[in-house]
Short mmCIF file of C-alpha atoms in Angstrom, two decimals:
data_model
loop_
_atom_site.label_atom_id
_atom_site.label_comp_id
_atom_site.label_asym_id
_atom_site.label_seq_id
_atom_site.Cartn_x
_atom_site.Cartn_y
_atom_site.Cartn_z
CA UNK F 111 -23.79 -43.58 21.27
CA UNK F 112 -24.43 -42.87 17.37
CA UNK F 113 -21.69 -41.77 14.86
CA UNK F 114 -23.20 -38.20 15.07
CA UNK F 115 -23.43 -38.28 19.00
CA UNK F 116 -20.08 -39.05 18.80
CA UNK F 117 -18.19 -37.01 16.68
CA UNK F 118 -19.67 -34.16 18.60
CA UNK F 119 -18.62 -35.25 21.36
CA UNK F 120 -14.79 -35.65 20.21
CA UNK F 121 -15.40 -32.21 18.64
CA UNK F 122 -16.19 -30.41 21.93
CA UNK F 123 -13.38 -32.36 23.77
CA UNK F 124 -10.82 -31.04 21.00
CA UNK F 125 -12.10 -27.22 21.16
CA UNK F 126 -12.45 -27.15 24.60
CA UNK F 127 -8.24 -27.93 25.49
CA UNK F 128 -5.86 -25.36 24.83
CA UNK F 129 -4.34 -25.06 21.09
CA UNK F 130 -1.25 -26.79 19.97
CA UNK F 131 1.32 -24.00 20.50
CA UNK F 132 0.30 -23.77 24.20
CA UNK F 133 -1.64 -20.29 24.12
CA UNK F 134 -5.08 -19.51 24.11
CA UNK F 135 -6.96 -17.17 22.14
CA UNK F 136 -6.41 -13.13 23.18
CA UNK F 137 -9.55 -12.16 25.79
CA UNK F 138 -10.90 -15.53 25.01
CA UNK F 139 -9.32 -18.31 26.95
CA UNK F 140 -11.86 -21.24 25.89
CA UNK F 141 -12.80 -21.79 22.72
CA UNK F 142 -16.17 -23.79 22.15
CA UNK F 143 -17.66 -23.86 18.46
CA UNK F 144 -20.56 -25.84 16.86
CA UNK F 145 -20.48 -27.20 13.61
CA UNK F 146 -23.35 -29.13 11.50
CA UNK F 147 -22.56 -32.76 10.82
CA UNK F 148 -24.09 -34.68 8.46
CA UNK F 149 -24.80 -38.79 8.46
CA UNK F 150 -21.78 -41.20 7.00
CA UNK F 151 -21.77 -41.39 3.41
CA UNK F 152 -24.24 -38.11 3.10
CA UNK F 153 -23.52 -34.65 1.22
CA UNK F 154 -24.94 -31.02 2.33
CA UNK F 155 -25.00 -27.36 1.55
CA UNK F 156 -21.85 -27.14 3.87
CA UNK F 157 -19.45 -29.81 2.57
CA UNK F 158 -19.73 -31.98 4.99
CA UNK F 159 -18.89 -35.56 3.89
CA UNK F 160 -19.37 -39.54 5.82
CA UNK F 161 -19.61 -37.65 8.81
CA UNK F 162 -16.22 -35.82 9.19
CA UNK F 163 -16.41 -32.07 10.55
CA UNK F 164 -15.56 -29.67 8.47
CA UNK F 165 -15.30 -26.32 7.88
CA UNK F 166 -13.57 -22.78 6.70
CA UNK F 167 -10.19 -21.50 6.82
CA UNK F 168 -11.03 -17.60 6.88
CA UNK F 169 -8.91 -15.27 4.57
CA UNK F 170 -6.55 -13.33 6.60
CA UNK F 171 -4.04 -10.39 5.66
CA UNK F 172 -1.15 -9.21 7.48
CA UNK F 173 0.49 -5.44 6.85
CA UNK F 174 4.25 -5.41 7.08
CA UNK F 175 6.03 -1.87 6.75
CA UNK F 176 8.93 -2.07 5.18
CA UNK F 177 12.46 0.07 5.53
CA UNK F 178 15.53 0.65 4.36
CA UNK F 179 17.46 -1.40 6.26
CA UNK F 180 21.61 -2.80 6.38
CA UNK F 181 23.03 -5.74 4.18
CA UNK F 182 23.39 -7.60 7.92
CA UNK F 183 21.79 -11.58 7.45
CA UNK F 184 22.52 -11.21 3.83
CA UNK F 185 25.24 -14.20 3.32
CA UNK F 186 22.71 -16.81 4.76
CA UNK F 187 20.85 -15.71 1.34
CA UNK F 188 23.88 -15.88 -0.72
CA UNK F 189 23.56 -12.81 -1.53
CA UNK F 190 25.83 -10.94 -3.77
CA UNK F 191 26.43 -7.80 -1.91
CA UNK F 192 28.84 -4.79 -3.12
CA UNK F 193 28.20 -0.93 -3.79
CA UNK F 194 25.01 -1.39 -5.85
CA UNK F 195 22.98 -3.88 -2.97
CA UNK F 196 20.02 -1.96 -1.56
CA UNK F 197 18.18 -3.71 1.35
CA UNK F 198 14.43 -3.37 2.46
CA UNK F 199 13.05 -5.28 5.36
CA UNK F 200 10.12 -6.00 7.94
CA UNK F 201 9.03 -8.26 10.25
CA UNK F 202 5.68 -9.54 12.03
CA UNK F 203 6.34 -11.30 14.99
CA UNK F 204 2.80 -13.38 14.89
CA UNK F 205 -0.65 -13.41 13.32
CA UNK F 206 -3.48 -15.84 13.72
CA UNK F 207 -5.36 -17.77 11.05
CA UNK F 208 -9.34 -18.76 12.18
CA UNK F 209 -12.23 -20.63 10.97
CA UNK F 210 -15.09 -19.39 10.56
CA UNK F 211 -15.94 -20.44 14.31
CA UNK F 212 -13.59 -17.96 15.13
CA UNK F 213 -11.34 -20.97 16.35
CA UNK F 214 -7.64 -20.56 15.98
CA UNK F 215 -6.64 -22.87 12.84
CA UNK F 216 -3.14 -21.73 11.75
CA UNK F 217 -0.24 -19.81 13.42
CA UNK F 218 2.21 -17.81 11.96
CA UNK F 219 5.54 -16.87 13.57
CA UNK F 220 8.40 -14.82 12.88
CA UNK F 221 7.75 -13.10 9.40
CA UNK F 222 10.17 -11.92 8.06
CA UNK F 223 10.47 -10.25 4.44
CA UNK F 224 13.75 -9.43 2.45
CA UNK F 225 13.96 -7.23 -0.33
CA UNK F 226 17.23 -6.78 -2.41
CA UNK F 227 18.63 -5.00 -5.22
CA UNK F 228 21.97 -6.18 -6.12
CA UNK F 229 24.15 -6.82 -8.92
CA UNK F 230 25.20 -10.24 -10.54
CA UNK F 231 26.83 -10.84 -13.16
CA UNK F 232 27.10 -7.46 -14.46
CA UNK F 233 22.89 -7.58 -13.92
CA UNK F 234 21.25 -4.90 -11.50
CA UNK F 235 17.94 -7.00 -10.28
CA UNK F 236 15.51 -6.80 -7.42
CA UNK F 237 14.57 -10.13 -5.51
CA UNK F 238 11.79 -10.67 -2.22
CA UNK F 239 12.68 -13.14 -0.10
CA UNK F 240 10.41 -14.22 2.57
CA UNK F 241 10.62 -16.40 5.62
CA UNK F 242 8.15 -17.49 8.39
CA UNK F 243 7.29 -20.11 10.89
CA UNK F 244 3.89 -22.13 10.45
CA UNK F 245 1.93 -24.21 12.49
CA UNK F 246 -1.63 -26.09 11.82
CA UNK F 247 -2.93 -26.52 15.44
CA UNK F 248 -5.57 -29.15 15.01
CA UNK F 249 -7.05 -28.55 11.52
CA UNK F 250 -5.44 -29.65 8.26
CA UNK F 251 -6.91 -28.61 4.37
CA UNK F 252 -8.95 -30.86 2.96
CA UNK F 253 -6.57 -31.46 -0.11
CA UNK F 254 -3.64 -29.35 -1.28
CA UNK F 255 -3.22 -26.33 1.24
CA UNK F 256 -4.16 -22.90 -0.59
CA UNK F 257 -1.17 -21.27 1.11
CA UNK F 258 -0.57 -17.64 0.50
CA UNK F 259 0.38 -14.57 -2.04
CA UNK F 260 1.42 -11.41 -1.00
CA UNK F 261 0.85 -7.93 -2.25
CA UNK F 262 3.15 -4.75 -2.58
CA UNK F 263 1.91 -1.54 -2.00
CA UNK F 264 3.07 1.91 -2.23
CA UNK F 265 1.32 3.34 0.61
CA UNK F 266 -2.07 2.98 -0.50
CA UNK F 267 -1.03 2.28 -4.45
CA UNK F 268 -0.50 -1.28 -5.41
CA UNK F 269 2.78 -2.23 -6.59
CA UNK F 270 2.96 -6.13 -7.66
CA UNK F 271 0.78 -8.98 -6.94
CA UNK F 272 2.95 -12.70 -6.11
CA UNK F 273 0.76 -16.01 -5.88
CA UNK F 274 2.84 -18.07 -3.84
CA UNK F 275 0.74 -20.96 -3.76
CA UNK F 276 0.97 -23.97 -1.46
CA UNK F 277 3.24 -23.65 1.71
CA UNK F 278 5.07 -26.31 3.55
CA UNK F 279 2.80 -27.57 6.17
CA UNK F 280 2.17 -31.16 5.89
CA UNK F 281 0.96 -31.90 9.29
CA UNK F 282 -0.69 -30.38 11.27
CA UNK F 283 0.02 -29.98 15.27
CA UNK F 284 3.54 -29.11 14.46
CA UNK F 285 6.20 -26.17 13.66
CA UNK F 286 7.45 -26.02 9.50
CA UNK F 287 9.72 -23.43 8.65
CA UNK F 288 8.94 -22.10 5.09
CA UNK F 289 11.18 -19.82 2.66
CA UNK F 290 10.38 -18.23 -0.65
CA UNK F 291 12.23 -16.31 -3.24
CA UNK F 292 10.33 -14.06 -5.98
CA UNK F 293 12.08 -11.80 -8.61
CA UNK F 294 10.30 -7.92 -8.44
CA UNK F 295 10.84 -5.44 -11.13
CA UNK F 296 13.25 -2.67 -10.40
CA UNK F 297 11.43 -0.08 -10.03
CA UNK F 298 8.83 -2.08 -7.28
CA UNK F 299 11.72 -2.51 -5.10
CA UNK F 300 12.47 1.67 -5.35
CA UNK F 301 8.87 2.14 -4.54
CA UNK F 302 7.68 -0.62 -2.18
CA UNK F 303 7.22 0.67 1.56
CA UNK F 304 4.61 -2.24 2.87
CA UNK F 305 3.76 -5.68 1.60
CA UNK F 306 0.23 -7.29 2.14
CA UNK F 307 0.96 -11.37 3.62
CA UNK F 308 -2.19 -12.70 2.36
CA UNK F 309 -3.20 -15.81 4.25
CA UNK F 310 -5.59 -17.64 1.47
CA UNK F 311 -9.33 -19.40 2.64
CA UNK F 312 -9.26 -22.83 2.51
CA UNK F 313 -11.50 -25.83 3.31
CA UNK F 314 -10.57 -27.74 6.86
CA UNK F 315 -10.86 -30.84 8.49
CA UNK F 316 -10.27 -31.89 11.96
CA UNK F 317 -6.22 -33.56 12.34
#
């Protein structure tokens, strides 16, 4: 069998089982995708280099509503809580991140975002804080993963734009847990009913 012949083959067997987390896709319970390959040591038009399957992590953007919500959870975040603390807070329970196959090449699980206005040190500031579950299936990035950055919004009016950046995810086929802290102006956190969790393209290669 030749390298091409091959890797196909190894491809198919990989799409074909059932993802790492133990689910398959919603009304689609096999997944079979066909991607170009090029010769070892050879360059094309869709990155694919010495004969390694790649391809592309699609953009994907999650809505969370957010609400007023109680200063409950707050000490696990150190937070400094007395009359001034205001609390905002949503959760997504999952969302799916695909190739441009359509196969499922990132999960994320339990998203949950924190936002606080509180008082230290005689300063009244507003913080985000958010926390989530990640897992890469069988797909990592290429180099560097392009992570995330979120958006908040207003209803329809954007508020603030955070670029997170890379997220903690350095294998793939297993569970991270990942937490970030931002500081907001003031008057976002008054304002701020949603935030956008903007799951960034990136280029992918079989784990």
């Amino acid at each position: 069998m030749d390298d091409d012949s091959h890797l196909a083959s190894e491809y198919r067997r990989r799409a074909l089982r059932r993802t790492g987390s133990g689910r398959h896709l919603p009304n689609n319970p096999v997944v079979y995708v066909e991607l170009s390959l090029s010769r070892e040591g050879s360059d094309n038009a869709h990155g694919h280099i010495k004969g390694k399957i790649m391809a592309s992590l699609v953009k994907h953007i999650a809505s969370i509503e957010l609400a007023p919500a109680k200063t409950m959870g707050l000490n696990d975040l150190g937070v400094p809580i007395d009359e001034t603390t205001q609390v905002k807070k949503g959760k997504l329970q999952e969302f799916l991140q695909t190739l441009d196959t359509d196969a499922v090449a990132r999960r994320y699980q339990n998203v949950r975002v924190t936002a606080v206005k509180t008082t230290e040190a005689g300063r009244l500031f507003s913080k985000l804080f958010i926390q989530f579950e990640v897992f890469g299936d069988d797909w990592s990035s290429r180099g560097d993963n392009t992570g995330v950055e979120y958006v908040l919004y207003r209803g329809d009016k954007v508020l603030h734009h955070i670029h997170q950046g890379r997220i903690f995810l350095p294998y793939c086929r297993s569970w991270y847990e990942n937490q970030y802290e931002h500081t907001i102006p003031n008057e976002v956190f008054d304002e701020v009913t949603r935030i956008e969790f903007v799951a960034n393209a990136d280029e992918m290669q079989p784990g």
